[in-house]
Coordinates of C-alpha atoms (C1' of nucleotides) in Angstrom, one line a residue:
Chain D
M782 CA -5.9 71.9 23.9
A783 CA -6.4 75.4 23.3
K784 CA -7.9 75.5 20.2
G785 CA -7.6 78.3 18.0
S786 CA -10.7 78.5 16.3
G787 CA -12.5 77.9 19.5
L788 CA -12.6 82.0 19.6
S789 CA -14.2 81.9 15.9
I790 CA -16.4 78.9 16.7
D791 CA -17.9 80.3 19.7
T792 CA -18.4 83.4 18.1
D793 CA -20.1 82.4 15.4
R794 CA -22.2 80.4 17.6
I795 CA -23.4 83.8 19.9
G796 CA -23.8 85.5 16.8
C797 CA -26.7 82.5 16.2
F798 CA -27.3 83.5 19.7
L799 CA -27.9 87.1 19.3
H800 CA -30.3 86.8 16.6
H801 CA -33.0 84.9 18.3
P802 CA -35.3 86.6 20.0
T803 CA -35.5 84.4 22.8
V804 CA -32.0 84.3 23.5
I805 CA -31.2 87.1 25.5
N806 CA -32.8 86.9 28.7
S807 CA -34.9 84.2 28.2
F808 CA -34.6 82.7 31.2
P809 CA -35.3 85.3 33.4
D810 CA -34.6 85.3 37.0
D811 CA -37.3 83.4 38.5
H812 CA -36.1 80.3 39.0
H813 CA -34.8 80.5 42.6
H814 CA -37.2 78.0 43.8
H815 CA -36.7 78.3 47.4
H816 CA -37.7 75.3 49.5
H817 CA -41.7 75.4 49.4
N818 CA -41.8 75.0 53.5
S819 CA -44.2 72.3 53.4
N820 CA -46.4 72.1 56.4
R821 CA -47.1 68.6 56.1
R822 CA -45.8 66.9 59.1
L823 CA -44.2 63.4 59.2
N824 CA -46.8 60.9 60.3
H825 CA -44.6 59.1 62.7
H826 CA -47.2 58.3 64.6
H827 CA -50.1 56.7 62.7
P828 CA -52.7 55.8 65.6
K829 CA -53.5 52.6 63.0
L830 CA -50.0 51.5 63.7
K831 CA -50.1 52.0 67.3
L832 CA -53.5 50.1 68.1
E833 CA -53.0 47.2 65.8
P834 CA -50.8 45.2 67.8
M835 CA -52.5 45.7 70.6
E836 CA -55.6 43.6 68.9
T837 CA -53.1 41.1 68.4
T838 CA -53.8 37.5 69.6
Q839 CA -50.1 38.1 71.3
Q840 CA -51.5 41.1 72.8
V841 CA -54.2 39.8 75.1
P842 CA -52.7 37.5 77.4
N843 CA -50.5 39.6 78.3
T844 CA -53.1 42.0 79.6
I845 CA -54.4 39.2 81.8
Q846 CA -51.7 39.4 84.3
F847 CA -52.8 43.1 84.8
P848 CA -55.0 42.8 87.8
V849 CA -57.0 45.8 86.8
N850 CA -58.8 47.0 84.0
L851 CA -57.1 48.8 81.3
N852 CA -59.5 51.3 80.6
C853 CA -57.3 53.9 82.1
T854 CA -54.7 53.6 79.3
S855 CA -57.3 54.8 77.3
H856 CA -58.1 57.6 79.4
D857 CA -55.3 58.4 81.1
G858 CA -54.4 62.6 80.2
D859 CA -50.7 61.4 80.4
E860 CA -50.7 59.8 76.9
D861 CA -50.1 60.9 74.0
D862 CA -52.8 61.2 72.3
E863 CA -51.3 60.4 68.7
D864 CA -50.6 57.1 70.2
V865 CA -53.8 55.7 72.3
D866 CA -57.0 57.0 70.0
P867 CA -59.8 56.4 72.1
P868 CA -60.7 53.2 71.4
P869 CA -63.9 52.5 70.2
S870 CA -66.1 49.8 72.4
G871 CA -65.0 47.3 70.9
D872 CA -63.9 43.4 71.7
R873 CA -60.7 44.2 72.9
R874 CA -61.5 46.5 75.8
R875 CA -64.3 44.1 76.9
V876 CA -62.0 41.1 77.0
I877 CA -59.6 43.1 78.6
G878 CA -62.4 43.8 81.4
E879 CA -63.6 40.8 81.5
M880 CA -59.8 39.3 82.1
D881 CA -59.8 42.2 84.9
F882 CA -62.0 40.6 86.4
F883 CA -61.3 37.0 86.8
A884 CA -57.9 38.1 87.3
D885 CA -59.2 39.7 90.5
K886 CA -61.5 36.6 91.8
K887 CA -58.3 35.0 91.3
H888 CA -56.4 37.0 93.4
G889 CA -58.9 37.0 95.9
C890 CA -59.4 40.4 96.4
G891 CA -62.2 41.2 93.8
N892 CA -64.2 43.5 96.4
E893 CA -61.2 44.8 97.1
A894 CA -60.7 45.7 93.3
A895 CA -64.0 46.8 92.9
A896 CA -63.7 49.0 95.8
A897 CA -60.5 50.7 94.5
V898 CA -62.4 51.5 91.5
A899 CA -65.6 52.7 92.8
G900 CA -64.2 54.5 95.4
G901 CA -60.7 54.9 94.2
S902 CA -59.9 58.5 93.2
D903 CA -58.9 57.7 89.8
K904 CA -62.1 58.3 88.4
K905 CA -60.3 57.0 85.0
A906 CA -60.9 53.6 86.0
L907 CA -65.0 53.8 86.7
D908 CA -64.9 54.6 83.0
V909 CA -66.6 51.0 82.6
N910 CA -69.3 52.1 79.5
V911 CA -67.8 49.8 77.9
N912 CA -66.9 47.3 80.0
T913 CA -69.6 44.8 81.1
G914 CA -67.0 43.0 83.5
L915 CA -66.4 45.9 85.3
R916 CA -69.8 46.6 85.3
L917 CA -70.3 43.7 87.6
L918 CA -67.1 45.0 89.2
T919 CA -68.7 48.1 90.6
G920 CA -71.8 46.8 91.6
N921 CA -69.9 44.6 94.4
T922 CA -68.4 47.9 95.8
S923 CA -71.2 49.3 98.1
T924 CA -69.6 46.5 100.5
C925 CA -66.5 48.8 101.4
Q926 CA -68.3 52.0 100.9
S927 CA -70.6 50.9 103.6
T928 CA -68.4 49.6 105.6
A929 CA -66.7 51.8 108.7
D930 CA -63.4 50.7 107.7
N931 CA -64.3 52.6 104.1
G932 CA -61.5 55.2 104.9
K933 CA -58.9 51.9 105.6
C934 CA -60.0 50.2 102.5
Q935 CA -59.9 53.6 100.7
N936 CA -56.2 54.5 101.9
S937 CA -55.4 51.3 101.2
D938 CA -57.4 51.2 97.3
D939 CA -56.0 54.9 97.1
K940 CA -52.0 52.7 97.0
R941 CA -53.0 49.9 94.9
A942 CA -54.7 52.2 92.4
K943 CA -51.3 54.0 92.3
A944 CA -49.5 50.8 91.9
E945 CA -51.9 49.5 89.3
L946 CA -51.7 52.5 87.5
A947 CA -47.8 52.0 87.2
V948 CA -48.6 48.6 86.4
V949 CA -50.6 50.3 83.8
Q950 CA -47.6 53.1 82.7
A951 CA -45.7 50.2 82.3
E952 CA -47.9 47.6 79.7
L953 CA -48.6 50.9 78.0
E954 CA -44.8 51.7 77.7
R955 CA -44.4 48.0 76.7
M956 CA -47.0 48.3 74.2
N957 CA -45.5 50.9 72.3
A958 CA -42.4 49.2 72.4
E959 CA -44.1 46.3 71.0
N960 CA -45.7 48.8 68.3
Q961 CA -42.2 50.1 67.6
R962 CA -40.9 46.7 66.7
L963 CA -44.1 45.9 64.4
R964 CA -43.6 49.2 62.6
D965 CA -39.6 48.0 62.3
A966 CA -40.9 44.4 61.1
L967 CA -43.6 46.4 58.5
N968 CA -41.0 48.8 57.0
Q969 CA -38.9 45.8 56.8
V970 CA -41.3 43.6 54.9
S971 CA -42.2 47.1 53.1
S972 CA -38.4 47.1 51.9
N973 CA -38.1 44.0 50.9
Y974 CA -41.0 43.6 48.9
N975 CA -39.8 47.1 47.2
T976 CA -36.3 45.0 46.5
L977 CA -37.7 41.4 45.5
Q978 CA -40.2 44.0 42.9
M979 CA -37.1 45.3 41.5
H980 CA -35.8 42.0 41.4
L981 CA -38.9 40.5 39.7
I982 CA -38.7 43.5 37.5
T983 CA -35.0 43.0 36.1
L984 CA -35.6 39.1 36.1
T985 CA -38.6 39.7 33.4
Q986 CA -36.5 41.7 31.7
H987 CA -33.9 39.5 31.4
Q988 CA -35.9 36.9 30.4
N989 CA -37.7 39.4 27.9
H990 CA -34.6 39.7 26.1
R991 CA -33.0 36.3 26.1
D992 CA -36.3 35.6 24.7
R993 CA -36.1 37.9 22.3
D994 CA -32.8 37.4 21.4
H995 CA -32.4 33.4 20.7
K996 CA -29.1 33.7 20.3
P997 CA -27.4 30.0 20.9
E998 CA -24.7 30.3 22.5
N999 CA -26.8 31.1 25.6
N1000 CA -27.0 27.9 25.8
S1001 CA -23.5 27.0 26.3
A1002 CA -22.4 25.7 29.4
N1003 CA -20.6 28.5 30.5
G1004 CA -23.1 31.2 29.9
N1005 CA -25.7 29.1 30.8
S1006 CA -24.7 28.7 34.4
E1007 CA -23.6 31.8 34.7
E1008 CA -26.9 33.8 33.7
N1009 CA -29.0 30.8 35.4
N1010 CA -26.9 31.8 38.5
N1011 CA -27.6 35.3 38.2
I1012 CA -31.0 34.9 37.5
L1013 CA -31.3 32.6 40.6
H1014 CA -29.6 35.2 42.7
G1015 CA -31.7 38.0 41.7
G1016 CA -29.1 39.8 40.6
F1017 CA -30.2 42.9 38.9
S1018 CA -26.9 42.9 36.9
G1019 CA -27.4 40.5 33.8
G1020 CA -24.5 41.5 31.7
Q1021 CA -25.9 41.5 28.4
V1022 CA -28.7 44.0 29.2
V1023 CA -25.9 46.2 30.6
P1024 CA -25.2 49.1 27.8
R1025 CA -21.8 49.1 26.6
Q1026 CA -21.5 52.4 27.9
F1027 CA -21.7 51.2 31.6
M1028 CA -19.5 48.6 31.4
D1029 CA -16.7 50.8 30.0
L1030 CA -17.3 53.3 32.7
G1031 CA -16.4 50.6 35.0
L1032 CA -20.7 49.7 36.0
A1033 CA -20.7 46.2 33.6
S1034 CA -22.2 43.2 35.3
A1035 CA -20.1 40.4 36.3
A1036 CA -22.4 38.5 34.5
D1037 CA -20.8 39.5 31.2
A1038 CA -20.3 36.4 29.2
N1039 CA -16.6 36.2 29.6
E1040 CA -16.7 37.5 33.3
P1041 CA -16.6 34.5 36.3
A1042 CA -20.0 33.9 38.1
L1043 CA -20.0 36.4 41.2
S1044 CA -18.4 35.2 44.7
P1045 CA -20.7 33.6 47.3
S1046 CA -20.6 37.2 49.3
E1047 CA -21.2 39.5 46.2
E1048 CA -23.8 37.5 45.2
E1049 CA -25.3 38.1 48.6
R1050 CA -24.6 41.7 48.7
L1051 CA -26.4 41.7 45.2
R1052 CA -29.4 40.0 46.5
S1053 CA -29.5 41.8 49.6
P1054 CA -31.6 44.8 49.4
L1055 CA -30.5 47.0 46.6
P1056 CA -27.8 49.8 47.7
V1057 CA -30.3 52.9 49.0
N1058 CA -27.6 55.3 49.0
N1059 CA -24.9 56.7 46.8
A1060 CA -22.2 54.9 49.2
A1061 CA -24.0 51.5 48.8
A1062 CA -25.0 52.0 45.2
K1063 CA -21.1 53.5 44.5
E1064 CA -19.3 50.2 46.4
L1065 CA -21.9 47.7 44.6
C1066 CA -20.4 49.8 41.0
D1067 CA -17.3 49.1 42.4
D1068 CA -17.8 45.7 42.9
H1069 CA -18.6 45.3 39.4
A1070 CA -15.8 47.6 38.2
R1071 CA -13.5 45.4 40.2
E1072 CA -14.2 42.1 38.4
D1073 CA -14.3 43.9 35.1
S1074 CA -11.5 43.6 33.2
P1075 CA -10.5 47.1 32.2
E1076 CA -11.4 47.9 28.7
D1077 CA -10.3 50.7 26.2
G1078 CA -11.7 54.0 26.6
P1079 CA -12.2 55.1 30.0
N1080 CA -11.1 52.3 32.1
K1081 CA -7.3 52.9 31.0
V1082 CA -7.6 55.4 33.9
A1083 CA -9.0 52.6 36.2
R1084 CA -6.2 50.3 35.4
L1085 CA -3.9 52.5 36.2
N1086 CA -5.4 52.9 40.0
P1087 CA -7.9 50.3 39.7
A1088 CA -9.6 51.7 43.3
K1089 CA -9.8 55.5 42.9
N1090 CA -10.3 55.5 39.5
V1091 CA -13.1 53.0 39.6
D1092 CA -14.7 55.5 42.1
Q1093 CA -14.4 58.4 39.7
A1094 CA -15.5 56.1 36.6
T1095 CA -18.5 55.2 38.5
E1096 CA -19.3 58.8 39.7
A1097 CA -19.1 59.9 35.8
T1098 CA -21.0 57.4 35.2
M1099 CA -23.5 58.1 37.8
R1100 CA -23.4 61.4 36.4
K1101 CA -23.8 61.2 33.1
A1102 CA -27.1 58.9 33.5
R1103 CA -30.0 61.9 32.4
V1104 CA -33.2 61.6 33.3
S1105 CA -34.9 64.0 30.7
V1106 CA -38.7 65.6 31.7
R1107 CA -40.5 67.3 28.9
A1108 CA -43.6 69.5 29.8
R1109 CA -45.8 72.0 28.5
S1110 CA -44.6 75.2 30.0
E1111 CA -44.8 78.7 29.0
A1112 CA -42.1 79.5 32.1
P1113 CA -38.3 79.7 31.7
M1114 CA -38.4 76.9 34.2
I1115 CA -39.8 74.0 35.7
S1116 CA -40.2 74.4 39.8
D1117 CA -38.9 71.1 41.2
G1118 CA -38.1 71.8 44.6
C1119 CA -34.4 72.2 44.3
Q1120 CA -32.4 75.7 44.0
W1121 CA -30.4 76.1 40.8
R1122 CA -27.9 78.7 39.6
K1123 CA -27.2 79.6 36.3
Y1124 CA -24.0 78.6 34.8
G1125 CA -24.2 78.7 31.0
Q1126 CA -26.2 79.3 28.1
K1127 CA -25.3 77.9 24.5
M1128 CA -26.7 77.4 21.7
A1129 CA -27.2 73.6 20.9
K1130 CA -27.2 72.6 17.1
G1131 CA -30.3 72.0 15.4
N1132 CA -31.9 74.1 17.7
P1133 CA -32.5 78.0 17.7
C1134 CA -34.1 77.9 21.4
P1135 CA -31.0 78.4 23.7
R1136 CA -29.7 75.8 25.8
A1137 CA -29.6 76.9 29.9
Y1138 CA -27.0 75.4 32.3
Y1139 CA -28.1 75.2 35.7
R1140 CA -25.9 73.5 39.0
C1141 CA -27.4 72.7 42.2
T1142 CA -27.3 75.4 44.8
M1143 CA -28.5 73.5 47.8
A1144 CA -25.1 72.4 49.0
A1145 CA -22.0 73.8 48.0
A1146 CA -20.1 70.8 45.7
C1147 CA -23.5 69.5 45.1
P1148 CA -22.6 67.7 41.7
V1149 CA -26.5 67.8 40.0
R1150 CA -27.0 70.3 37.1
K1151 CA -29.7 70.2 34.8
Q1152 CA -30.6 71.8 31.3
V1153 CA -33.6 73.3 30.1
Q1154 CA -34.1 74.0 26.8
R1155 CA -37.2 74.3 24.2
C1156 CA -38.5 72.0 21.8
A1157 CA -37.3 73.8 18.4
E1158 CA -40.6 72.2 17.0
D1159 CA -43.0 73.2 20.0
R1160 CA -41.8 75.7 21.8
S1161 CA -44.9 75.6 24.2
I1162 CA -42.7 72.0 25.9
L1163 CA -39.9 72.5 28.0
T1164 CA -37.4 70.0 28.0
T1165 CA -35.6 69.6 31.6
T1166 CA -32.1 67.3 31.8
Y1167 CA -30.8 66.1 35.3
E1168 CA -27.6 65.0 35.8
G1169 CA -26.3 63.3 39.0
N1170 CA -26.8 62.8 42.3
H1171 CA -27.2 65.4 45.3
N1172 CA -25.1 64.9 47.8
H1173 CA -27.3 66.6 50.4
P1174 CA -30.8 66.3 52.5
L1175 CA -33.5 67.4 50.2
P1176 CA -36.5 69.5 50.5
P1177 CA -39.9 67.9 50.3
A1178 CA -40.6 69.4 47.5
A1179 CA -37.4 68.1 46.0
M1180 CA -37.3 64.8 46.6
A1181 CA -39.8 63.2 44.8
M1182 CA -38.4 64.7 41.5
A1183 CA -34.9 63.8 42.6
S1184 CA -35.9 60.1 43.7
T1185 CA -37.6 60.1 40.4
T1186 CA -34.7 60.9 38.2
S1187 CA -32.5 59.3 40.3
S1188 CA -34.7 56.2 40.2
A1189 CA -34.6 56.1 36.4
A1190 CA -30.5 56.5 36.7
R1191 CA -30.5 53.5 38.3
M1192 CA -32.2 51.9 36.1
L1193 CA -30.1 52.6 33.5
L1194 CA -27.0 51.7 36.2
S1195 CA -28.7 49.1 37.2
G1196 CA -28.5 47.3 33.1
S1197 CA -32.5 46.9 33.2
M1198 CA -32.4 48.3 29.5
P1199 CA -31.2 45.9 25.7
S1200 CA -28.1 47.1 24.6
S1201 CA -28.6 46.5 21.3
D1202 CA -31.1 48.6 19.5
G1203 CA -30.3 51.5 21.6
L1204 CA -34.0 53.0 22.0
I1205 CA -36.9 51.0 23.9
H1206 CA -39.7 51.9 25.2
H1207 CA -41.0 50.3 28.5
H1208 CA -43.1 47.5 27.7
P1209 CA -46.3 47.9 30.2
N1210 CA -45.8 44.4 31.7
F1211 CA -42.7 45.3 32.9
L1212 CA -44.6 48.0 35.3
P1213 CA -45.2 47.1 39.1
R1214 CA -48.4 48.3 38.8
P1215 CA -49.9 48.8 35.5
S1216 CA -53.1 49.1 36.6
L1217 CA -51.7 53.0 37.8
L1218 CA -50.1 53.3 34.5
P1219 CA -52.0 53.4 32.0
C1220 CA -49.5 55.0 29.8
P1221 CA -48.5 54.9 26.2
S1222 CA -45.5 53.2 26.2
T1223 CA -43.7 56.5 24.3
M1224 CA -44.0 58.6 27.3
A1225 CA -40.8 57.1 28.8
T1226 CA -37.9 56.6 26.3
I1227 CA -34.9 55.1 26.9
S1228 CA -31.8 55.6 25.2
A1229 CA -28.6 54.0 25.5
S1230 CA -27.5 54.7 21.7
A1231 CA -26.7 58.3 22.7
P1232 CA -23.7 59.1 24.5
F1233 CA -25.2 59.5 27.8
P1234 CA -27.9 57.0 28.6
T1235 CA -30.7 58.6 29.1
V1236 CA -34.4 58.4 30.3
T1237 CA -37.2 60.6 29.0
L1238 CA -40.1 61.1 30.4
D1239 CA -42.3 62.7 28.4
L1240 CA -45.0 64.4 29.4
T1241 CA -46.5 66.5 26.6
Q1242 CA -48.1 63.4 24.6
N1243 CA -51.3 62.9 26.9
P1244 CA -53.9 65.2 25.6
N1245 CA -55.9 64.6 29.1
N1246 CA -52.6 65.3 30.7
P1247 CA -53.0 68.0 33.8
L1248 CA -49.0 68.8 33.5
Q1249 CA -49.8 70.4 30.2
F1250 CA -48.9 73.8 31.4
Q1251 CA -51.4 76.6 31.3
R1252 CA -50.0 80.1 30.1
P1253 CA -49.2 80.7 33.7
P1254 CA -50.6 84.0 35.1
A1255 CA -47.2 84.6 37.1
Q1256 CA -43.7 82.8 36.4
F1257 CA -45.0 79.3 37.0
H1258 CA -46.0 77.2 35.0
L1259 CA -48.1 74.2 35.7
P1260 CA -51.1 72.6 34.3
F1261 CA -53.4 73.0 37.1
P1262 CA -56.3 75.5 37.1
N1263 CA -55.1 77.6 40.3
P1264 CA -53.4 80.3 39.7
N1265 CA -50.9 79.2 42.7
A1266 CA -50.6 75.7 40.8
A1267 CA -46.8 76.3 39.4
S1268 CA -46.3 75.7 42.8
L1269 CA -47.9 72.3 43.4
L1270 CA -46.0 69.9 41.2
P1271 CA -43.4 70.2 43.9
Q1272 CA -45.4 69.9 46.9
L1273 CA -47.2 67.2 45.3
F1274 CA -44.1 65.7 44.8
G1275 CA -43.5 66.5 48.3
Q1276 CA -46.6 64.8 49.7
A1277 CA -45.6 61.9 47.9
V1278 CA -42.5 61.6 49.6
H1279 CA -44.1 62.1 52.8
S1280 CA -46.6 59.7 52.8
N1281 CA -43.8 57.2 52.2
Q1282 CA -41.7 58.9 55.1
S1283 CA -44.2 58.0 57.2
K1284 CA -44.1 54.4 56.6
F1285 CA -40.7 54.2 57.6
S1286 CA -40.9 56.8 60.6
G1287 CA -40.3 54.1 63.4
L1288 CA -36.7 53.6 61.8
Q1289 CA -35.9 56.6 62.6
M1290 CA -34.3 57.1 59.3
S1291 CA -31.9 60.2 58.7
H1292 CA -33.6 62.4 55.8
D1293 CA -31.5 60.7 53.5
A1294 CA -32.1 57.3 54.4
V1295 CA -35.4 57.8 54.3
Q1296 CA -35.6 59.1 51.2
Q1297 CA -33.2 56.4 50.0
Q1298 CA -36.4 54.0 51.2
N1299 CA -38.7 55.4 49.2
S1300 CA -39.0 53.4 46.1
L1301 CA -40.5 55.2 43.2
A1302 CA -43.1 53.1 42.6
E1303 CA -44.5 54.0 46.1
T1304 CA -44.0 58.0 44.8
V1305 CA -46.2 56.8 41.8
N1306 CA -48.8 55.3 43.9
A1307 CA -48.9 58.4 46.4
L1308 CA -49.1 60.4 43.4
T1309 CA -51.7 58.6 41.7
A1310 CA -53.7 59.2 45.1
D1311 CA -54.1 62.7 44.3
P1312 CA -57.1 62.7 41.8
N1313 CA -55.8 66.3 40.7
F1314 CA -52.5 65.0 39.9
T1315 CA -51.4 64.0 36.0
A1316 CA -51.6 60.2 35.4
A1317 CA -49.4 61.5 32.5
L1318 CA -46.9 61.9 35.2
A1319 CA -47.5 58.7 37.2
A1320 CA -47.4 56.9 33.5
A1321 CA -44.1 58.1 33.0
I1322 CA -42.4 58.0 36.5
G1323 CA -43.9 54.2 36.8
S1324 CA -42.5 53.2 33.8
L1325 CA -39.5 54.1 35.4
I1326 CA -40.0 51.8 38.4
G1327 CA -38.3 48.9 36.9
G1328 CA -35.2 49.6 37.9
G1329 CA -35.9 51.7 40.3
Q1330 CA -33.5 52.3 43.1
P1331 CA -35.2 54.3 45.3
N1332 CA -32.5 56.6 46.6
N1333 CA -33.0 60.0 48.0
N1334 CA -29.9 61.4 46.5
G1335 CA -30.7 61.5 43.3
N1336 CA -31.5 63.5 40.8
N1337 CA -30.4 62.5 37.4
G1338 CA -31.7 63.3 34.6
G1339 CA -31.3 63.4 31.5
S1340 CA -32.5 63.5 28.1
I1341 CA -31.3 64.8 25.3
S1342 CA -29.1 62.1 25.2
S1343 CA -26.4 64.6 24.5
G1344 CA -26.2 63.0 21.2
N1345 CA -29.3 65.2 20.3
N1346 CA -30.9 61.5 20.1
N1347 CA -34.5 63.1 21.2
S1348 CA -35.8 63.9 18.1
N1349 CA -37.8 66.6 19.9
D1350 CA -35.2 68.2 20.7
S1351 CA -34.2 68.7 17.7
K1352 CA -30.8 70.6 18.5
Chain M
dC1148 C1' -22.4 94.7 48.5
dG1149 C1' -23.3 90.1 48.1
dT1150 C1' -25.2 87.3 45.1
dT1151 C1' -26.9 86.1 40.1
dT1152 C1' -26.9 85.9 35.4
dT1153 C1' -24.8 86.7 31.3
dT1154 C1' -21.4 85.8 28.1
dG1155 C1' -16.8 85.2 25.8
dA1156 C1' -13.3 81.6 26.0
dC1157 C1' -11.6 77.5 26.9
dC1158 C1' -11.4 72.6 27.0
dA1159 C1' -12.8 67.8 25.7
dG1160 C1' -14.5 64.3 22.7
dC1161 C1' -15.5 62.5 18.4
dG1162 C1' -16.0 62.7 13.6
dC1163 C1' -13.8 63.3 9.4
Chain B
dG1461 C1' -4.8 67.8 12.7
dC1462 C1' -8.8 70.5 11.9
dG1463 C1' -13.6 71.2 12.4
dC1464 C1' -17.7 70.9 15.3
dT1465 C1' -19.7 70.5 19.0
dG1466 C1' -21.2 70.3 23.9
dG1467 C1' -20.3 71.3 28.5
dT1468 C1' -17.9 74.6 31.4
dC1469 C1' -15.0 78.5 33.2
dA1470 C1' -14.9 83.0 35.6
dA1471 C1' -14.9 88.3 34.4
dA1472 C1' -17.9 91.7 33.8
dA1473 C1' -22.5 93.2 34.4
dA1474 C1' -26.7 93.0 36.5
dC1475 C1' -29.9 92.6 40.5
dG1476 C1' -31.6 92.7 45.1

DNA sequence: CGTTTTTGACCAGCGC
DNA sequence: GCGCTGGTCAAAAACG
């Protein structure tokens, strides 16, 4: 409705706006943060991962089948250096050599094999420096070399050596395949670990919340069974902890007190690895929405056209989930690796500093937006609020921030926060890796009372926080002594993500999928591995791991709880 | 000249 | 219904 008063109101605000010296051009054009082209390459061929399978007891018997030593496999010039490092003179090689020896003898051609090794053209096969067993073999080669049939023997042995080389190469391929399978298994285990971790956290929160409530009605037959059902199955959608806002938007849990228990198939889906992409998350949310009886409010629309509008509602909810990052910075905007375009600036109530609105421009229709505003009380504090999920691959520099905010948002959407008091501080016990996250609980706060579910990461409270941005020598903004530190944040994030990617290298996952697999916890791990990186940031992020749903796509952000419940924003 | 920023206007939600 | 506020649009201006 074109409220006629709009003009005067806006004009008034504009007037206010103009009276503040910080308003005009307070966000200069320095925020085109192009991708930091990381030189870090994906560690797709981790030598250790490749070699380990060969050391397993399962591999050794296979080597027995090969008549000739496998030493050449370690020195074959055709090999990928990354695939096979020159192994140390370890037990495996010795074992193989000895096996070769006996294998040759078993075939009754021990001397021939030795001759092939000794007189053969493949000098690589002579590499017996670590192989005592082959030393014995080579010691017998004089017989063949000293005979008149030496040439014939050599010719025959050359062929034999070639054949053996082919066999060895085949074995190498087989081992590579085995490595690949093991990597896949490792990835699967890692993924399952993350999933279980998140489930555990959620269940812990459920339990904690239930203990706090002490609601007698929870003991009722239905409620109890439903709750137990969900807990037993690791469902992360405990109804009691889902903020009403989400329910209204179609994300409510099926475990809501009045809701029937999940169907087996749906339980299975909830049990299985959490959604790793937007589609899956949406699907899951949609499932929930389908089970929810529409409430008044936003779901009125969904009642008219459930399938379509539930999607819309889900999208809306995902978009409204926000993650806010507060950090000290003299710069107008924190570099997060993404490209943003400013589309608006507004004076917000209670804050003389304008709020700038940006949208992601890395893809045509990327719905991600962010708001940037200085804190009224302390203008050295910059609050950046992310909202929405990226619909495009992210550069490494942006992946970590996106993953972080997405995880935080998904924690909100997964219902892993209480609904009653509206504002909670994450308890350290909820953190998967408490030792890594010695943060004050106030570093990460969740607001469910605000119009939009909001997570706030406060990076300003730790006095030792390296993210205390120094006055920038240039445009940006980071807390590192290095004048170029400004660019380190995204790179560090990117590095963290990279190191995660390496874990999934064998899965041939898409860029998105990799991101999706990356848990926030892993990100924190990687971050904390960097001694220069802020423990406070890790702590803040880690405090969100609880529901952290690794989702590449995701920048979600938010603070500001539109309702401006963030006192520091003081709008 | 294409892209980005600025900024007045518009819209929707909410409270009274 | 009206006023207030947050958020967004879009034409004009600025920028590179």
